[in-house]
XYZ file of C-alpha atoms in Angstrom:
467
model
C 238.858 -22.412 180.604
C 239.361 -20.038 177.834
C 242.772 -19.057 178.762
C 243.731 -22.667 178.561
C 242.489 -23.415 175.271
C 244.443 -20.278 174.195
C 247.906 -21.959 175.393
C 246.831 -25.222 173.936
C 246.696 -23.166 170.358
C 249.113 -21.384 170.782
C 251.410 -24.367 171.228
C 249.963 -25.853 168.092
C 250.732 -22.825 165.755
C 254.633 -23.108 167.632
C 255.058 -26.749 166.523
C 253.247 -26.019 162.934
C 255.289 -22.477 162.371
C 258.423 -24.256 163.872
C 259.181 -28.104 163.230
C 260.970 -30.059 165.592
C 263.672 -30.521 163.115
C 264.323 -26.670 162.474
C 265.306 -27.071 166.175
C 267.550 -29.464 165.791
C 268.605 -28.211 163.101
C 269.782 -24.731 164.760
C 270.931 -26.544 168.210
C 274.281 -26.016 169.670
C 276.853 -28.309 167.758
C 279.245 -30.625 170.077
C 282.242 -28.427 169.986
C 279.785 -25.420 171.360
C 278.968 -27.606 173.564
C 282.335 -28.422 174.979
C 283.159 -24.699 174.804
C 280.478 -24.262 176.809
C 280.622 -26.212 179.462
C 284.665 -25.088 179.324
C 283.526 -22.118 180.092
C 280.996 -23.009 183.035
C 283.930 -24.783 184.538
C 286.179 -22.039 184.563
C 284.016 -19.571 185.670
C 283.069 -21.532 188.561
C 286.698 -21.977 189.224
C 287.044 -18.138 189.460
C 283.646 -17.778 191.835
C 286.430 -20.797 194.471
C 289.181 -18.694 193.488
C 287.888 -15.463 194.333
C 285.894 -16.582 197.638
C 289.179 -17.648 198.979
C 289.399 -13.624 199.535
C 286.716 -14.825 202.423
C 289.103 -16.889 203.954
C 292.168 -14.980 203.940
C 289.941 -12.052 205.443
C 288.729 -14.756 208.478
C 292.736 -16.040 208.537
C 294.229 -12.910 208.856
C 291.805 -11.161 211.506
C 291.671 -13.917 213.142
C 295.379 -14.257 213.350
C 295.827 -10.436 214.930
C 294.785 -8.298 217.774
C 291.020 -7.488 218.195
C 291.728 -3.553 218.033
C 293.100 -4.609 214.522
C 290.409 -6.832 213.028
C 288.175 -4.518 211.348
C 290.787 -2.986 209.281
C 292.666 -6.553 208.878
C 289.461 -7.654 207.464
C 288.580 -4.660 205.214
C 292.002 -4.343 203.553
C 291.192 -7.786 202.107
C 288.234 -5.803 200.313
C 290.281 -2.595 199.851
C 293.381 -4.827 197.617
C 290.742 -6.829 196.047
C 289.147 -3.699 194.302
C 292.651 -2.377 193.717
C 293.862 -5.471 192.147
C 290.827 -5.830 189.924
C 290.981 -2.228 188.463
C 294.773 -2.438 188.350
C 295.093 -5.500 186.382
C 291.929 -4.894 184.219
C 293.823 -1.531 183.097
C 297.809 -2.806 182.360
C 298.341 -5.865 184.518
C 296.769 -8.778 182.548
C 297.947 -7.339 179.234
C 301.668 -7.335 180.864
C 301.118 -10.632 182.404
C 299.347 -11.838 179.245
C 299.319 -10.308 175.994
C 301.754 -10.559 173.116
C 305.396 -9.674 174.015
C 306.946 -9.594 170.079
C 309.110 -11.912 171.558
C 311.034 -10.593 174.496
C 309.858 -13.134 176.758
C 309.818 -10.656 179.593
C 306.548 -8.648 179.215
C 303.494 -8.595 177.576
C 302.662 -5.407 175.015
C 299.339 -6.172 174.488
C 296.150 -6.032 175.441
C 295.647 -3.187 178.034
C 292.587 -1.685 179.132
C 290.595 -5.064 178.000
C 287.665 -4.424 176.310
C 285.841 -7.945 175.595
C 285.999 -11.233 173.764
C 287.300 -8.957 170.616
C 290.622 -8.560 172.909
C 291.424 -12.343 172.041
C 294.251 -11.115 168.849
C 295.933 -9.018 171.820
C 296.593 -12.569 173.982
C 297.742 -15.765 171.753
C 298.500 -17.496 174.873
C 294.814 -17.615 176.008
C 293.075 -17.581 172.407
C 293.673 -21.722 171.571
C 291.292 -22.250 174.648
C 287.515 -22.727 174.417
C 287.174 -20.219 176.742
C 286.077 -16.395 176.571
C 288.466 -13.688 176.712
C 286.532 -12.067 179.369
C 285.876 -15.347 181.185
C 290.192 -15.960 181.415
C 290.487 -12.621 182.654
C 288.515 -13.014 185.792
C 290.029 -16.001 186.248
C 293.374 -14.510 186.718
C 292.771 -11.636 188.242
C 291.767 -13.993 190.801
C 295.003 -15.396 191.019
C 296.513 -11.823 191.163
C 294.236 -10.854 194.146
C 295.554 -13.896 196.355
C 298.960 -12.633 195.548
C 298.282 -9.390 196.610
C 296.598 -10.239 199.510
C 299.385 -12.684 200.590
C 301.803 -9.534 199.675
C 299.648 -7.703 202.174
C 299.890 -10.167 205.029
C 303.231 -9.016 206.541
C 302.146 -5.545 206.947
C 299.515 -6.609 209.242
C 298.808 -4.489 212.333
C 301.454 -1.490 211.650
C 301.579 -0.525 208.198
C 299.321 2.837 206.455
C 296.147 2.187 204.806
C 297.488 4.476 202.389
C 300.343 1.830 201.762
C 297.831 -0.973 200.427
C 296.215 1.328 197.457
C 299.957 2.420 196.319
C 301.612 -0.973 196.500
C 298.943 -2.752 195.646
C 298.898 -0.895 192.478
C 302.236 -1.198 191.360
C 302.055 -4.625 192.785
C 299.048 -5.629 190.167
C 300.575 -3.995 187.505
C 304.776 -4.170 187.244
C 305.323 -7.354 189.985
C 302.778 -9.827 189.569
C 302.117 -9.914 185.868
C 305.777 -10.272 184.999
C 306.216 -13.039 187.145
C 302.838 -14.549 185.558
C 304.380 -13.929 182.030
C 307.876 -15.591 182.317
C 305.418 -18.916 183.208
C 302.725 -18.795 181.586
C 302.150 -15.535 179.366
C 304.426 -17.091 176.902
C 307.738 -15.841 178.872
C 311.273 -17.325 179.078
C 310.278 -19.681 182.003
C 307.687 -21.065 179.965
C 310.063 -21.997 177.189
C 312.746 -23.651 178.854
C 309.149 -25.660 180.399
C 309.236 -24.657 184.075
C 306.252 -26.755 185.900
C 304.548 -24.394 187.896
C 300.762 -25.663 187.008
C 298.718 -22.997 189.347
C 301.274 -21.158 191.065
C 303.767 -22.020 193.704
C 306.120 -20.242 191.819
C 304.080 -17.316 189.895
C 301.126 -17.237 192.976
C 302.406 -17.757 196.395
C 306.152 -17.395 195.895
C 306.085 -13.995 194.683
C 303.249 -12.421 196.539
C 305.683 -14.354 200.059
C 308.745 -12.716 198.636
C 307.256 -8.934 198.293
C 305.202 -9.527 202.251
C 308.996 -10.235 203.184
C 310.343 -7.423 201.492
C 307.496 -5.489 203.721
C 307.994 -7.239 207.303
C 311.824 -6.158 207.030
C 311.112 -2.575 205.882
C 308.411 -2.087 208.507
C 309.824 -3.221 211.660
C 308.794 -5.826 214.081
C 305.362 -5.019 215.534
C 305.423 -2.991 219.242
C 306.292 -5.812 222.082
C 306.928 -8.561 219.761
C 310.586 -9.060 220.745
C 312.233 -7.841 223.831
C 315.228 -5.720 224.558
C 317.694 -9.071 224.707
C 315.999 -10.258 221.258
C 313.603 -12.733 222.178
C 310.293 -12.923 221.068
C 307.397 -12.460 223.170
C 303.587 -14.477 221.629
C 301.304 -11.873 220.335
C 298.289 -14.614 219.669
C 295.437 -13.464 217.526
C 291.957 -12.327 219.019
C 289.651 -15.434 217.702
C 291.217 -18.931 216.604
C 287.890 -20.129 215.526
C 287.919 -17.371 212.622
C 291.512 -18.305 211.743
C 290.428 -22.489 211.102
C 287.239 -21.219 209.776
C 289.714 -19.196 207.349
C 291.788 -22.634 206.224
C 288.531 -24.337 205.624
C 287.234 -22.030 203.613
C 290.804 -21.152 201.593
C 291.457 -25.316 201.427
C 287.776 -25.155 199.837
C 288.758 -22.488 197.156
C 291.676 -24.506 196.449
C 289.024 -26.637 194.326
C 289.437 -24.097 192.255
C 292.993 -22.608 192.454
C 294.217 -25.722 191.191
C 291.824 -28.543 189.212
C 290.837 -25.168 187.895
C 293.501 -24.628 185.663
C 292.604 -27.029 184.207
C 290.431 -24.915 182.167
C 288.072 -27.575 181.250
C 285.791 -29.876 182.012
C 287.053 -32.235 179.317
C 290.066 -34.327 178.602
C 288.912 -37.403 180.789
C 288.226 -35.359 183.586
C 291.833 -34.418 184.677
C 290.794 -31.959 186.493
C 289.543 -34.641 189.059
C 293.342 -36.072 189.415
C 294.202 -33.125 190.248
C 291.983 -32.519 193.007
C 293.318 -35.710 194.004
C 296.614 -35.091 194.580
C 295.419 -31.611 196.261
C 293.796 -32.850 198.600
C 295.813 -35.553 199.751
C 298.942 -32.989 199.825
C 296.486 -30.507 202.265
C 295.782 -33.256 204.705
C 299.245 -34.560 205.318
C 300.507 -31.316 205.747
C 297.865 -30.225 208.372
C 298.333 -33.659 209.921
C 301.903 -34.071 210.321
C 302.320 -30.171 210.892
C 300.113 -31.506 214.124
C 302.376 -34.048 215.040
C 305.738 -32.087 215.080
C 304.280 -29.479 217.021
C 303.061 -32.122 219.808
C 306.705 -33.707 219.512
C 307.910 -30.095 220.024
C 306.070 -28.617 222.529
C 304.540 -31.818 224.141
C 300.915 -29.968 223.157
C 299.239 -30.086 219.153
C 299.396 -26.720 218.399
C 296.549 -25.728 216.457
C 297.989 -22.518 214.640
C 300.694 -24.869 213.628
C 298.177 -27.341 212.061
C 296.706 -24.203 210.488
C 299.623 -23.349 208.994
C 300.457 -27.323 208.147
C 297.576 -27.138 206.222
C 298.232 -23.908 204.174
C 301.616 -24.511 203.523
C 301.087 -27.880 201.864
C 298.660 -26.542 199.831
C 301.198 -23.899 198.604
C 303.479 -26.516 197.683
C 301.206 -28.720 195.775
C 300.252 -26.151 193.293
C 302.608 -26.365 191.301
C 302.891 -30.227 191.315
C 299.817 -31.098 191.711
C 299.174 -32.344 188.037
C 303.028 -33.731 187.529
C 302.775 -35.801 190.612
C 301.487 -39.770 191.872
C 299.287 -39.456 194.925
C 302.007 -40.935 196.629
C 304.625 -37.830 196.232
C 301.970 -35.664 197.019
C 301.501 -37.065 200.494
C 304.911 -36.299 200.635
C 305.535 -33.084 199.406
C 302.632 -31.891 201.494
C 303.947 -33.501 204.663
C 307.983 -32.094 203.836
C 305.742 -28.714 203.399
C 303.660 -29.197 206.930
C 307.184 -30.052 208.698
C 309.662 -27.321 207.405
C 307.252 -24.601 207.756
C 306.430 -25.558 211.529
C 310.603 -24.808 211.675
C 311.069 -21.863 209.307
C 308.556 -20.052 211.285
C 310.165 -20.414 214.345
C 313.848 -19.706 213.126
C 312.017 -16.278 211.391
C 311.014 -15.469 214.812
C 313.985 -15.857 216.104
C 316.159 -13.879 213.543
C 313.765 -11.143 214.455
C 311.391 -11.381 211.782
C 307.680 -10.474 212.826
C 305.181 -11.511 209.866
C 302.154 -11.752 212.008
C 300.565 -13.774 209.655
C 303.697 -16.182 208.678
C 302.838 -15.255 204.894
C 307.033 -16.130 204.051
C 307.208 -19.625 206.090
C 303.933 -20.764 204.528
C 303.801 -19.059 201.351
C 307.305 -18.404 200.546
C 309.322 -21.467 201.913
C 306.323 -23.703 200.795
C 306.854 -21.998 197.539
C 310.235 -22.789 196.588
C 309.499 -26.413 198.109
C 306.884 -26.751 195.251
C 308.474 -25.142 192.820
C 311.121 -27.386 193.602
C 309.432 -30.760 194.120
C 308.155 -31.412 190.340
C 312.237 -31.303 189.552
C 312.249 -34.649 192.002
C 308.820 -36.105 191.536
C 307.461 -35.236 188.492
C 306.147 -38.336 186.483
C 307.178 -38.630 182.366
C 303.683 -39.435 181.967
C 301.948 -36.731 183.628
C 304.372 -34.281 181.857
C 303.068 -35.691 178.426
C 299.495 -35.001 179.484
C 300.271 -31.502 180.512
C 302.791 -30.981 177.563
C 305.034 -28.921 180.260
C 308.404 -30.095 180.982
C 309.420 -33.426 181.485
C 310.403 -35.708 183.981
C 312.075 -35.816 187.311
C 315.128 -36.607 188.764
C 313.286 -40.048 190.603
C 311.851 -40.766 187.230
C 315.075 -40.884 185.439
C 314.662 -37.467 183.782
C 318.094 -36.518 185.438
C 318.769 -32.965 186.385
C 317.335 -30.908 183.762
C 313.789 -30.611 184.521
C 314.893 -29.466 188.651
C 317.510 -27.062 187.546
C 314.889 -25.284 184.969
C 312.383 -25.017 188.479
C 315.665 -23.837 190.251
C 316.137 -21.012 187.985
C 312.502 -20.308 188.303
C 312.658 -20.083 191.900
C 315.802 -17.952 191.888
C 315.047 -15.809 189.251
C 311.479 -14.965 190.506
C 312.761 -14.564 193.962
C 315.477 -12.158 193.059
C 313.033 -10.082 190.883
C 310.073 -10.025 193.160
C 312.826 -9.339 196.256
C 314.456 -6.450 193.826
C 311.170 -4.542 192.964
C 309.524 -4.968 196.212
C 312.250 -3.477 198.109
C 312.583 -0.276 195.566
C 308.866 0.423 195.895
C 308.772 0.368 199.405
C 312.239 1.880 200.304
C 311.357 4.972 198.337
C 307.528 4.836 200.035
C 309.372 4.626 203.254
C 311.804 7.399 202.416
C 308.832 9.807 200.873
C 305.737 9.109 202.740
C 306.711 6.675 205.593
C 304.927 3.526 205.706
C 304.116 2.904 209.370
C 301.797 3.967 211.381
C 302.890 6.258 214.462
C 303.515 4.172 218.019
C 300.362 6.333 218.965
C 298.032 4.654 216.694
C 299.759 1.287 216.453
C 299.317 1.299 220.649
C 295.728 2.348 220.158
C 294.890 -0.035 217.037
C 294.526 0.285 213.225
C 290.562 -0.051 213.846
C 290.112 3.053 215.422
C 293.520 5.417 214.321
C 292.607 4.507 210.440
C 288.925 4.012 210.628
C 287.821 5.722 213.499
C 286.033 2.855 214.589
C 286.362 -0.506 216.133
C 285.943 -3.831 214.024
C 284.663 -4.944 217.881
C 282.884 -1.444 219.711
C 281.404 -3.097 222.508
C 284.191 -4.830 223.125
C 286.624 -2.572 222.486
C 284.785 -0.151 225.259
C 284.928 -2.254 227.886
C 288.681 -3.488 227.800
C 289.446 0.892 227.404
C 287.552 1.348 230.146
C 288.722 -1.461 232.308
C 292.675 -0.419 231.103
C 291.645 3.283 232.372
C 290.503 1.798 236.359
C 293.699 -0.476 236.020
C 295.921 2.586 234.733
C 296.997 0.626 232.187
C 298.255 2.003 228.778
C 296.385 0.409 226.040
């Protein structure tokens, strides 16, 4: 009873010492309010962002062999780390900080040290947001572009080739790319529409995994002696759709999040709009071609329909009605059901088909605002203008042509001089030894699957088979 009369007095003294007007009086003010709940809203974009390293670590181990799957999975940790040390250190200051006009690089802001880092990036500092709070964000965006860079290499490339690529990657690839668009760069100027990445994301990180599937070789029994390619499915579908849902979840975040606020009417929620209508048409009429096709719905293809459509829409996805979104995620869905296939066939094994869905769904976005984009919606972004369907003529798509072009040459350039010398110093696949036997085991020295793993070696060994 005591005790309570203490807390009753206590309170007393409070509201006598304190007034309810000195509170109000020293409460938050409405613009640190709205930077506030900026702020929330971007940092919760990062936490989508960066758990769509969950479903790229599901897609991608899903998508291989099981004597693969552990280290599949873990590289998706091991490029994460890299590209968050790698672009704290150099790669958001050259993707982000002040470039004394050269509209090429950033020459500021290395080695970020807080919120008194905001002189070092003008490009960032007119938002309500932190310093700190815009450099998670983008590192985000950096990882998925690594770990799409990462995806051809699947099931035959060294370990030792993720830390040193993925390095360079984070620091002299990405971030220039991210700084020609929006670092303040030359793209950004002549008002290339790339709103979260089609072009700066998924197009470049495509481009380099390319660049690596061509240097490393088709994969052991992928195509036979007369050229024709033989179906190396992945060990566990289920991961792989649990890997879409979780990456088409994330998307929340990819895209109304950059936005950057929670403000302006909500805008962010027409963009999720047009995302998500874009993701569904894709996976839906992805579906359909493939039952046309092969008289069966191929779910990888759906998969893919899905992804790819997504891809596309991210750069458009705040220039265009709900309408051309359908559309540009059902165009996305179709060609990349083909461009996989014709890959294939030219001999191209990218086990994970990170250049049909990343890279050809890449230039198809970059590409699409240059058709679709509306004069209104390029007034409320203050990026570009209209389309050619909108009677903006030609000039808006032959600014996102030389975007795509430019970025693919660069990416293509850099990509294959990193690797080509890797390959000529170090080598950058794996012996046939330990690709036969699996990355799990010859990198690790164990399997992502033991039990499993034993049984099918010890069944191979009554069979006589060679694993």
């Amino acid at each position: 009873m005591r005790k309570k009369w203490l807390v009753v007095l206590l309170a007393m003294l409070t509201v006598l010492a304190f007034p309810v007007g000195a509170f109000a009086a020293d409460g938050p003010t409405n613009i640190q309010l709205q930077a506030g709940l900026n702020t929330a809203f971007t940092f919760l974009a990062f936490i989508l962002v960066f758990f769509m390293q969950a479903g790229f670590a599901l897609l991608e181990a899903g998508s291989t062999r099981m004597k693969n799957a552990g280290h599949v999975a873990g590289k998706t940790i091991l490029t994460t780390g890299i590209a968050a040390l790698s672009f704290w250190a150099l790669g958001f200051g050259f993707g982000f900080g002040n470039d004394g006009g050269n509209g090429f690089m950033g020459l500021t802001g290395f080695f970020m040290s807080g919120t008194d880092a905001a002189a070092s990036f003008d490009t960032l500092s007119g938002l309500d947001v932190p310093i700190t709070i815009m450099f998670l964000f983008h590192f985000a965006f950096a990882a998925v572009s690594l770990s799409i860079a990462c995806g051809g290499m699947a099931e035959r490339a060294k370990l030792s080739v993720y830390i040193i690529f993925g390095i360079l990657f984070s620091i002299v690839i990405y971030p220039v790319v991210a700084h020609w668009v929006w670092g303040g760069g030359w793209l950004g100027k002549l008002g290339m529409q790339d709103y979260a990445g089609s072009t700066v994301v998924h197009l470049t990180g495509a481009t380099a995994a390319l660049v690596a599937t061509l240097l490393l070789k088709p994969r052991l029994g992928k195509f036979n002696k007369d050229g024709k390619p033989n179906i190396i499915p992945g060990h566990n579908q289920v991961y792989s759709i649990l890997g879409v849902i979780i990456l088409w979840f994330g998307w929340f975040g990819f895209n109304p999040g950059s936005a950057v606020s929670a403000m302006n009417d909500g805008f962010f929620g027409y963009v999720a709009l047009t995302t998500n209508i874009a993701a569904a048409a894709g996976g839906v009429f992805a579906l359909l071609v493939s039952w046309m096709v092969y008289g069966k719905a191929d779910i990888p293809a759906m998969l893919n329909g899905v992804l790819a459509a997504l891809v596309a829409i991210t750069g458009s996805c705040a220039f265009v009605a709900p309408w051309a979104a359908l559309v540009i995620g059902a165009v996305a869905g179709i060609v990349t059901f083909f461009t996989a296939q014709w890959f294939e066939r030219a001999r191209v094994d990218d086990p994970v088909y990170a250049f049909s869905v990343h890279g050809v769904a890449g230039m198809w976005g970059a590409v699409s605002t240059g058709f679709f984009a509306t004069p209104e919606l390029a007034k409320i972004t203050g990026v570009g203008q209209a389309g050619l369907f909108y009677g903006g003529g030609f000039t808006q798509l032959g600014v996102q042509l030389l975007g795509l072009i430019g970025t693919l040459a660069f990416v293509f350039v850099i990509s294959f001089i990193i690797l080509g010398a890797m390959k000529a110093i170090m080598g950058i696949r794996v012996t046939e030894e330990e690709e036969t036997m699996g990355l799990d085991i010859s990198e690790h020295g164990t399997y992502g699957y033991p039990e499993q793993m034993k049984l099918v070696t010890e069944a191979e060994k009554r069979s006589g088979i060679v694993s």
